PDB file of C-alpha atoms and ligand atoms in Angstrom:
ATOM      1  CA  MET T 752      16.302-105.621  44.740  1.00 83.00           C
ATOM      2  CA  ASN T 753      15.787-105.311  40.995  1.00 91.00           C
ATOM      3  CA  PRO T 754      16.858-101.804  39.864  1.00 95.00           C
ATOM      4  CA  ASP T 755      14.008-101.479  37.345  1.00 96.00           C
ATOM      5  CA  GLY T 756      11.365-101.964  40.034  1.00 95.00           C
ATOM      6  CA  LEU T 757      10.212-105.260  38.488  1.00 96.00           C
ATOM      7  CA  GLY T 758       9.578-106.829  41.894  1.00 94.00           C
ATOM      8  CA  GLN T 759      10.342-110.508  42.381  1.00 95.00           C
ATOM      9  CA  SER T 760      10.373-111.664  38.753  1.00 97.00           C
ATOM     10  CA  LEU T 761      10.289-110.645  35.111  1.00 98.00           C
ATOM     11  CA  PRO T 762       6.832-109.867  33.776  1.00 98.00           C
ATOM     12  CA  THR T 763       5.234-112.383  31.423  1.00 98.00           C
ATOM     13  CA  LEU T 764       5.212-111.096  27.848  1.00 98.00           C
ATOM     14  CA  PRO T 765       2.122-112.680  26.294  1.00 96.00           C
ATOM     15  CA  GLY T 766       1.764-113.575  22.654  1.00 93.00           C
ATOM     16  CA  ARG T 767      -0.993-115.359  20.764  1.00 89.00           C
ATOM     17  CA  ALA T 768       0.154-118.964  21.100  1.00 89.00           C
ATOM     18  CA  PHE T 769       3.216-118.615  23.302  1.00 95.00           C
ATOM     19  CA  CYS T 770       4.662-116.293  25.884  1.00 97.00           C
ATOM     20  CA  PHE T 771       7.936-115.272  27.399  1.00 98.00           C
ATOM     21  CA  ARG T 772       7.921-115.972  31.117  1.00 98.00           C
ATOM     22  CA  TRP T 773      10.031-116.185  34.245  1.00 98.00           C
ATOM     23  CA  LEU T 774      12.144-119.340  34.549  1.00 98.00           C
ATOM     24  CA  GLY T 775      12.256-121.546  37.653  1.00 97.00           C
ATOM     25  CA  GLU T 776      13.503-124.871  38.997  1.00 97.00           C
ATOM     26  CA  ALA T 777      10.680-126.751  37.253  1.00 97.00           C
ATOM     27  CA  ASP T 778      12.163-125.691  33.908  1.00 98.00           C
ATOM     28  CA  LEU T 779      15.596-127.246  34.523  1.00 98.00           C
ATOM     29  CA  PRO T 780      14.971-130.347  32.328  1.00 97.00           C
ATOM     30  CA  GLU T 781      13.943-128.191  29.358  1.00 98.00           C
ATOM     31  CA  LEU T 782      16.843-125.774  29.903  1.00 98.00           C
ATOM     32  CA  GLN T 783      19.242-128.700  29.989  1.00 98.00           C
ATOM     33  CA  GLU T 784      17.722-130.128  26.820  1.00 97.00           C
ATOM     34  CA  ILE T 785      17.916-126.836  24.909  1.00 98.00           C
ATOM     35  CA  PHE T 786      21.331-125.651  26.075  1.00 98.00           C
ATOM     36  CA  GLY T 787      22.741-129.166  26.187  1.00 98.00           C
ATOM     37  CA  ASP T 788      22.399-129.452  22.414  1.00 98.00           C
ATOM     38  CA  ALA T 789      25.712-128.800  20.690  1.00 96.00           C
ATOM     39  CA  ASP T 790      23.887-127.537  17.590  1.00 96.00           C
ATOM     40  CA  VAL T 791      21.982-124.929  19.619  1.00 97.00           C
ATOM     41  CA  VAL T 792      25.011-123.564  21.490  1.00 96.00           C
ATOM     42  CA  ARG T 793      27.386-123.781  18.526  1.00 94.00           C
ATOM     43  CA  PHE T 794      27.374-120.039  17.904  1.00 95.00           C
ATOM     44  CA  MET T 795      26.674-118.936  21.460  1.00 94.00           C
ATOM     45  CA  ALA T 796      29.369-117.942  23.942  1.00 85.00           C
ATOM     46  CA  LEU T 797      28.078-120.621  26.263  1.00 89.00           C
ATOM     47  CA  THR T 798      29.322-123.892  27.678  1.00 90.00           C
ATOM     48  CA  ARG T 799      26.964-126.724  26.756  1.00 95.00           C
ATOM     49  CA  LEU T 800      24.900-127.926  29.743  1.00 97.00           C
ATOM     50  CA  THR T 801      25.626-131.619  30.190  1.00 96.00           C
ATOM     51  CA  ASN T 802      24.038-132.284  33.581  1.00 97.00           C
ATOM     52  CA  ARG T 803      21.483-130.966  36.040  1.00 96.00           C
ATOM     53  CA  LYS T 804      24.125-129.302  38.225  1.00 97.00           C
ATOM     54  CA  GLN T 805      25.260-127.171  35.274  1.00 97.00           C
ATOM     55  CA  ALA T 806      21.645-126.398  34.418  1.00 98.00           C
ATOM     56  CA  GLN T 807      21.094-125.286  38.047  1.00 98.00           C
ATOM     57  CA  ARG T 808      24.146-123.003  37.866  1.00 98.00           C
ATOM     58  CA  PHE T 809      22.837-121.598  34.577  1.00 98.00           C
ATOM     59  CA  LEU T 810      19.462-120.886  36.232  1.00 98.00           C
ATOM     60  CA  ASN T 811      21.216-119.335  39.261  1.00 98.00           C
ATOM     61  CA  SER T 812      23.093-116.923  36.996  1.00 97.00           C
ATOM     62  CA  ILE T 813      19.756-115.938  35.396  1.00 98.00           C
ATOM     63  CA  LEU T 814      18.289-115.241  38.859  1.00 97.00           C
ATOM     64  CA  GLN T 815      21.384-113.258  39.890  1.00 97.00           C
ATOM     65  CA  GLY T 816      21.258-111.297  36.633  1.00 98.00           C
ATOM     66  CA  PHE T 817      17.669-110.333  37.389  1.00 98.00           C
ATOM     67  CA  ALA T 818      18.496-109.254  40.951  1.00 97.00           C
ATOM     68  CA  SER T 819      21.388-107.075  39.775  1.00 97.00           C
ATOM     69  CA  GLY T 820      19.461-105.858  36.720  1.00 97.00           C
ATOM     70  CA  THR T 821      22.265-106.778  34.331  1.00 97.00           C
ATOM     71  CA  LEU T 822      20.660-109.741  32.548  1.00 98.00           C
ATOM     72  CA  TYR T 823      17.008-110.489  31.862  1.00 98.00           C
ATOM     73  CA  GLN T 824      16.332-113.928  30.422  1.00 98.00           C
ATOM     74  CA  TRP T 825      12.821-115.126  29.672  1.00 98.00           C
ATOM     75  CA  GLY T 826      11.805-118.664  28.827  1.00 98.00           C
ATOM     76  CA  LEU T 827       9.688-119.103  25.708  1.00 98.00           C
ATOM     77  CA  GLU T 828       6.699-121.243  26.687  1.00 98.00           C
ATOM     78  CA  TYR T 829       4.793-123.071  23.983  1.00 96.00           C
ATOM     79  CA  ARG T 830       2.081-125.638  24.699  1.00 94.00           C
ATOM     80  CA  GLY T 831       3.064-125.773  28.367  1.00 95.00           C
ATOM     81  CA  ARG T 832       6.776-126.351  27.781  1.00 96.00           C
ATOM     82  CA  ILE T 833       9.845-124.152  27.612  1.00 98.00           C
ATOM     83  CA  ILE T 834      11.162-124.424  24.060  1.00 98.00           C
ATOM     84  CA  GLY T 835      13.620-121.528  24.005  1.00 98.00           C
ATOM     85  CA  SER T 836      14.650-118.268  25.548  1.00 98.00           C
ATOM     86  CA  CYS T 837      15.409-114.654  24.820  1.00 98.00           C
ATOM     87  CA  THR T 838      17.894-112.549  26.760  1.00 98.00           C
ATOM     88  CA  LEU T 839      18.726-108.923  27.301  1.00 98.00           C
ATOM     89  CA  ALA T 840      22.302-109.015  28.583  1.00 98.00           C
ATOM     90  CA  ALA T 841      24.903-106.404  29.517  1.00 98.00           C
ATOM     91  CA  ILE T 842      22.069-104.020  30.404  1.00 98.00           C
ATOM     92  CA  ASP T 843      23.650-100.592  30.766  1.00 98.00           C
ATOM     93  CA  ARG T 844      21.360 -97.927  32.253  1.00 97.00           C
ATOM     94  CA  SER T 845      23.868 -95.071  31.838  1.00 97.00           C
ATOM     95  CA  HIS T 846      24.011 -95.512  28.090  1.00 98.00           C
ATOM     96  CA  ARG T 847      20.552 -97.115  27.818  1.00 98.00           C
ATOM     97  CA  ARG T 848      21.659-100.140  25.866  1.00 98.00           C
ATOM     98  CA  ALA T 849      21.640-103.942  26.069  1.00 98.00           C
ATOM     99  CA  GLU T 850      22.667-106.963  24.039  1.00 98.00           C
ATOM    100  CA  ILE T 851      20.032-109.363  22.758  1.00 98.00           C
ATOM    101  CA  GLY T 852      20.360-113.129  22.474  1.00 98.00           C
ATOM    102  CA  PHE T 853      17.957-115.959  21.686  1.00 98.00           C
ATOM    103  CA  ALA T 854      17.840-119.719  21.315  1.00 98.00           C
ATOM    104  CA  LEU T 855      15.264-122.305  20.329  1.00 98.00           C
ATOM    105  CA  ALA T 856      15.221-126.058  20.845  1.00 98.00           C
ATOM    106  CA  ARG T 857      16.358-127.601  17.578  1.00 97.00           C
ATOM    107  CA  ARG T 858      13.028-129.192  16.691  1.00 97.00           C
ATOM    108  CA  PHE T 859      11.308-125.804  16.856  1.00 97.00           C
ATOM    109  CA  GLN T 860      13.816-123.997  14.661  1.00 97.00           C
ATOM    110  CA  GLY T 861      13.063-123.000  11.087  1.00 95.00           C
ATOM    111  CA  ARG T 862       9.343-122.291  11.639  1.00 94.00           C
ATOM    112  CA  GLY T 863       9.630-118.538  12.000  1.00 92.00           C
ATOM    113  CA  LEU T 864       8.842-118.726  15.743  1.00 94.00           C
ATOM    114  CA  MET T 865      11.523-116.306  16.896  1.00 96.00           C
ATOM    115  CA  ALA T 866      10.583-113.700  14.298  1.00 95.00           C
ATOM    116  CA  GLU T 867       7.149-113.639  15.961  1.00 94.00           C
ATOM    117  CA  ALA T 868       8.435-113.807  19.524  1.00 96.00           C
ATOM    118  CA  VAL T 869      11.483-111.520  19.709  1.00 97.00           C
ATOM    119  CA  PRO T 870       9.378-108.379  19.070  1.00 97.00           C
ATOM    120  CA  LEU T 871       7.804-108.946  22.503  1.00 97.00           C
ATOM    121  CA  VAL T 872      11.225-108.541  24.111  1.00 98.00           C
ATOM    122  CA  LEU T 873      12.187-105.617  21.853  1.00 98.00           C
ATOM    123  CA  ASP T 874       8.960-103.855  22.826  1.00 97.00           C
ATOM    124  CA  PHE T 875       9.824-104.432  26.479  1.00 98.00           C
ATOM    125  CA  ALA T 876      13.402-103.198  25.958  1.00 98.00           C
ATOM    126  CA  PHE T 877      12.458 -99.987  24.177  1.00 98.00           C
ATOM    127  CA  LYS T 878       9.133 -99.181  25.830  1.00 97.00           C
ATOM    128  CA  GLN T 879       9.384-100.513  29.423  1.00 97.00           C
ATOM    129  CA  LEU T 880      13.125-100.169  29.985  1.00 98.00           C
ATOM    130  CA  ALA T 881      13.364 -97.105  27.700  1.00 98.00           C
ATOM    131  CA  LEU T 882      16.565 -98.393  26.163  1.00 98.00           C
ATOM    132  CA  HIS T 883      18.005 -96.347  23.335  1.00 98.00           C
ATOM    133  CA  ARG T 884      19.857 -99.136  21.600  1.00 98.00           C
ATOM    134  CA  VAL T 885      19.799-102.922  21.448  1.00 98.00           C
ATOM    135  CA  GLU T 886      22.793-104.648  19.934  1.00 98.00           C
ATOM    136  CA  ALA T 887      23.704-108.151  18.841  1.00 98.00           C
ATOM    137  CA  ASP T 888      27.075-109.818  18.572  1.00 98.00           C
ATOM    138  CA  VAL T 889      26.779-112.596  15.992  1.00 98.00           C
ATOM    139  CA  ASP T 890      29.127-115.186  14.578  1.00 97.00           C
ATOM    140  CA  PRO T 891      29.036-114.430  10.820  1.00 97.00           C
ATOM    141  CA  ARG T 892      28.515-118.153  10.151  1.00 97.00           C
ATOM    142  CA  ASN T 893      25.210-118.002  12.044  1.00 98.00           C
ATOM    143  CA  LYS T 894      23.003-117.311   9.014  1.00 98.00           C
ATOM    144  CA  ALA T 895      19.664-117.977  10.752  1.00 97.00           C
ATOM    145  CA  SER T 896      20.461-115.417  13.442  1.00 98.00           C
ATOM    146  CA  LEU T 897      21.547-112.813  10.888  1.00 98.00           C
ATOM    147  CA  VAL T 898      18.421-113.321   8.771  1.00 98.00           C
ATOM    148  CA  LEU T 899      16.249-113.025  11.893  1.00 98.00           C
ATOM    149  CA  LEU T 900      17.946-109.865  13.186  1.00 98.00           C
ATOM    150  CA  GLU T 901      17.869-108.103   9.822  1.00 98.00           C
ATOM    151  CA  LYS T 902      14.212-109.050   9.399  1.00 97.00           C
ATOM    152  CA  LEU T 903      13.593-107.281  12.721  1.00 97.00           C
ATOM    153  CA  GLY T 904      15.383-104.144  11.488  1.00 97.00           C
ATOM    154  CA  PHE T 905      18.854-104.589  12.979  1.00 98.00           C
ATOM    155  CA  ARG T 906      21.636-103.120  10.856  1.00 98.00           C
ATOM    156  CA  ARG T 907      25.123-104.523  10.399  1.00 98.00           C
ATOM    157  CA  GLU T 908      27.528-102.044  11.969  1.00 98.00           C
ATOM    158  CA  GLY T 909      30.929-103.639  11.902  1.00 98.00           C
ATOM    159  CA  LEU T 910      33.048-106.728  11.870  1.00 98.00           C
ATOM    160  CA  LEU T 911      35.364-107.363  14.823  1.00 98.00           C
ATOM    161  CA  ARG T 912      38.099-109.681  13.651  1.00 98.00           C
ATOM    162  CA  GLU T 913      39.039-112.877  15.495  1.00 97.00           C
ATOM    163  CA  ARG T 914      37.277-111.812  18.671  1.00 96.00           C
ATOM    164  CA  PHE T 915      36.616-115.193  20.271  1.00 94.00           C
ATOM    165  CA  THR T 916      37.723-118.787  19.998  1.00 93.00           C
ATOM    166  CA  ASP T 917      35.921-122.057  19.502  1.00 90.00           C
ATOM    167  CA  GLU T 918      37.055-125.528  18.565  1.00 87.00           C
ATOM    168  CA  GLU T 919      37.630-124.337  14.989  1.00 90.00           C
ATOM    169  CA  GLY T 920      39.913-121.446  16.044  1.00 94.00           C
ATOM    170  CA  PHE T 921      39.505-117.683  16.279  1.00 96.00           C
ATOM    171  CA  GLN T 922      36.184-116.363  15.021  1.00 95.00           C
ATOM    172  CA  ASP T 923      34.961-112.938  13.969  1.00 97.00           C
ATOM    173  CA  SER T 924      32.050-111.062  15.554  1.00 97.00           C
ATOM    174  CA  LEU T 925      29.537-109.212  13.445  1.00 98.00           C
ATOM    175  CA  MET T 926      27.975-106.355  15.429  1.00 98.00           C
ATOM    176  CA  LEU T 927      24.424-105.327  14.637  1.00 98.00           C
ATOM    177  CA  GLY T 928      22.383-102.570  16.214  1.00 98.00           C
ATOM    178  CA  LEU T 929      18.790-101.372  16.421  1.00 98.00           C
ATOM    179  CA  LEU T 930      17.845 -97.935  17.777  1.00 98.00           C
ATOM    180  CA  SER T 931      14.703 -97.102  19.680  1.00 98.00           C
ATOM    181  CA  ARG T 932      13.458 -94.662  17.026  1.00 97.00           C
ATOM    182  CA  GLU T 933      13.984 -97.266  14.301  1.00 98.00           C
ATOM    183  CA  TRP T 934      11.973 -99.865  16.223  1.00 97.00           C
ATOM    184  CA  CYS T 935       9.212 -97.521  17.340  1.00 94.00           C
ATOM    185  CA  ASN T 936       8.793 -95.894  13.915  1.00 93.00           C
ATOM    186  CA  ALA T 937       8.928 -99.107  11.890  1.00 90.00           C
ATOM    187  CA  ASN T 938       5.798 -99.944   9.952  1.00 68.00           C
ATOM    188  CA  ARG T 939       5.163-103.470  11.175  1.00 70.00           C
ATOM    189  CA  PRO T 940       2.375-105.445  12.815  1.00 62.00           C
ATOM    190  CA  ALA T 941       2.135-105.226  16.613  1.00 59.00           C
ATOM    191  CA  ALA T 942       4.259-107.777  18.483  1.00 59.00           C
ATOM    192  CA  SER T 943       2.440-111.075  18.765  1.00 55.00           C
ATOM    193  CA  GLY T 944       3.015-114.589  19.917  1.00 49.00           C
ATOM    194  CA  GLY T 945       2.783-116.643  16.753  1.00 46.00           C
ATOM    195  CA  ASN T 946       0.431-119.451  15.837  1.00 43.00           C
TER     196      ASN T 946
HETATM  197  C1  COA R1448      18.736-118.130  15.627  1.00 76.45           C
HETATM  198  C2  COA R1448      17.390-118.811  15.894  1.00 76.45           C
HETATM  199  C3  COA R1448      16.853-118.359  17.235  1.00 76.45           C
HETATM  200  C4  COA R1448      16.417-118.418  14.790  1.00 76.45           C
HETATM  201  O1  COA R1448      15.102-118.791  15.165  1.00 76.45           O
HETATM  202  P1  COA R1448      14.104-119.511  14.141  1.00 76.45           P
HETATM  203  O2  COA R1448      12.716-119.368  14.679  1.00 76.45           O
HETATM  204  O3  COA R1448      14.603-120.863  13.842  1.00 76.45           O
HETATM  205  O4  COA R1448      14.259-118.581  12.907  1.00 76.45           O
HETATM  206  P2  COA R1448      13.460-118.656  11.536  1.00 76.45           P
HETATM  207  O5  COA R1448      12.693-119.925  11.383  1.00 76.45           O
HETATM  208  O6  COA R1448      12.701-117.359  11.413  1.00 76.45           O
HETATM  209  O7  COA R1448      14.650-118.658  10.517  1.00 76.45           O
HETATM  210  C5  COA R1448      15.389-117.503  10.360  1.00 76.45           C
HETATM  211  C6  COA R1448      15.726-117.331   8.901  1.00 76.45           C
HETATM  212  O8  COA R1448      17.028-117.877   8.705  1.00 76.45           O
HETATM  213  C7  COA R1448      17.007-118.631   7.529  1.00 76.45           C
HETATM  214  N1  COA R1448      18.053-119.610   7.652  1.00 76.45           N
HETATM  215  C8  COA R1448      18.115-120.611   8.533  1.00 76.45           C
HETATM  216  N2  COA R1448      19.267-121.279   8.349  1.00 76.45           N
HETATM  217  C9  COA R1448      19.917-120.671   7.324  1.00 76.45           C
HETATM  218  C10 COA R1448      21.132-120.889   6.648  1.00 76.45           C
HETATM  219  N3  COA R1448      21.952-121.877   7.015  1.00 76.45           N
HETATM  220  N4  COA R1448      21.474-120.071   5.633  1.00 76.45           N
HETATM  221  C11 COA R1448      20.677-119.048   5.285  1.00 76.45           C
HETATM  222  N5  COA R1448      19.498-118.779   5.885  1.00 76.45           N
HETATM  223  C12 COA R1448      19.145-119.598   6.896  1.00 76.45           C
HETATM  224  C13 COA R1448      15.623-119.181   7.449  1.00 76.45           C
HETATM  225  O9  COA R1448      15.300-119.584   6.136  1.00 76.45           O
HETATM  226  C14 COA R1448      14.799-117.991   7.887  1.00 76.45           C
HETATM  227  O10 COA R1448      14.634-117.073   6.844  1.00 76.45           O
HETATM  228  P3  COA R1448      13.210-116.830   6.151  1.00 76.45           P
HETATM  229  O11 COA R1448      12.259-116.448   7.244  1.00 76.45           O
HETATM  230  O12 COA R1448      13.452-115.716   5.204  1.00 76.45           O
HETATM  231  O13 COA R1448      12.860-118.133   5.536  1.00 76.45           O
HETATM  232  C15 COA R1448      17.518-120.356  15.917  1.00 76.45           C
HETATM  233  O14 COA R1448      18.021-120.779  14.690  1.00 76.45           O
HETATM  234  C16 COA R1448      18.414-120.853  17.044  1.00 76.45           C
HETATM  235  O15 COA R1448      17.952-121.070  18.148  1.00 76.45           O
HETATM  236  N6  COA R1448      19.705-121.057  16.773  1.00 76.45           N
HETATM  237  C17 COA R1448      20.626-121.561  17.795  1.00 76.45           C
HETATM  238  C18 COA R1448      20.975-120.529  18.848  1.00 76.45           C
HETATM  239  C19 COA R1448      21.634-119.305  18.256  1.00 76.45           C
HETATM  240  O16 COA R1448      22.493-119.416  17.382  1.00 76.45           O
HETATM  241  N7  COA R1448      21.252-118.140  18.764  1.00 76.45           N
HETATM  242  C20 COA R1448      21.758-116.859  18.302  1.00 76.45           C
HETATM  243  C21 COA R1448      23.060-116.493  18.898  1.00 76.45           C
HETATM  244  S1  COA R1448      23.522-114.857  18.312  1.00 76.45           S
END
């Protein structure tokens, strides 16, 4: 049973032209397409999904994360299709914090979609889950992610040297953080779902 009393599934977070919603078996082809793209997963601590079985395991871990309340991953639906996702991972109720992650199918990148969509999840994190802090662990080479996070108010807090490996060798992690009071007091338009 989900520890946040969310029932059987994550709530839909509606925006203007898209929404974040619960993922299911019908979304496996889109999940495989998004997370099977080497360019999308390049800076994510994730093994590329190369077949349906891996996509099913990926979906199973999302469902298990929901049941245990440790990982909430929404699909981003746009024009009837899942084109990306946003995740609150490592949810820690004692310290009221979580780690945010996001990904968009390559053809939808670079249009400012996530800057419009991620606020829906941040609102949920700070207002519904009453988290105190949301953090992000970013590969410093991932410029789009850094621009997006800083646009949303995240601050760079520290560089962890050679923290993980990829095919190019050991890579640093840049830690960013956003506090509840910073998000709730920021002078910005209400979260919306883009155009
Ligand atoms: C990170 C990601 C979700 C951003 O979403 P998006 O909707 O494409 O983001 P935007 O279109 O708002 O672009 C973000 C900003 O980065 C900038 N940007 C993109 N690539 C850049 C680069 N190589 N160098 C500098 N800036 C870059 C864009 O110009 C934009 O800035 P602007 O709004 O001031 O013009 C998307 O790129 C993605 O899915 N990447 C792959 C998965 C991933 O790396 N996830 C994050 C793991 S921490």
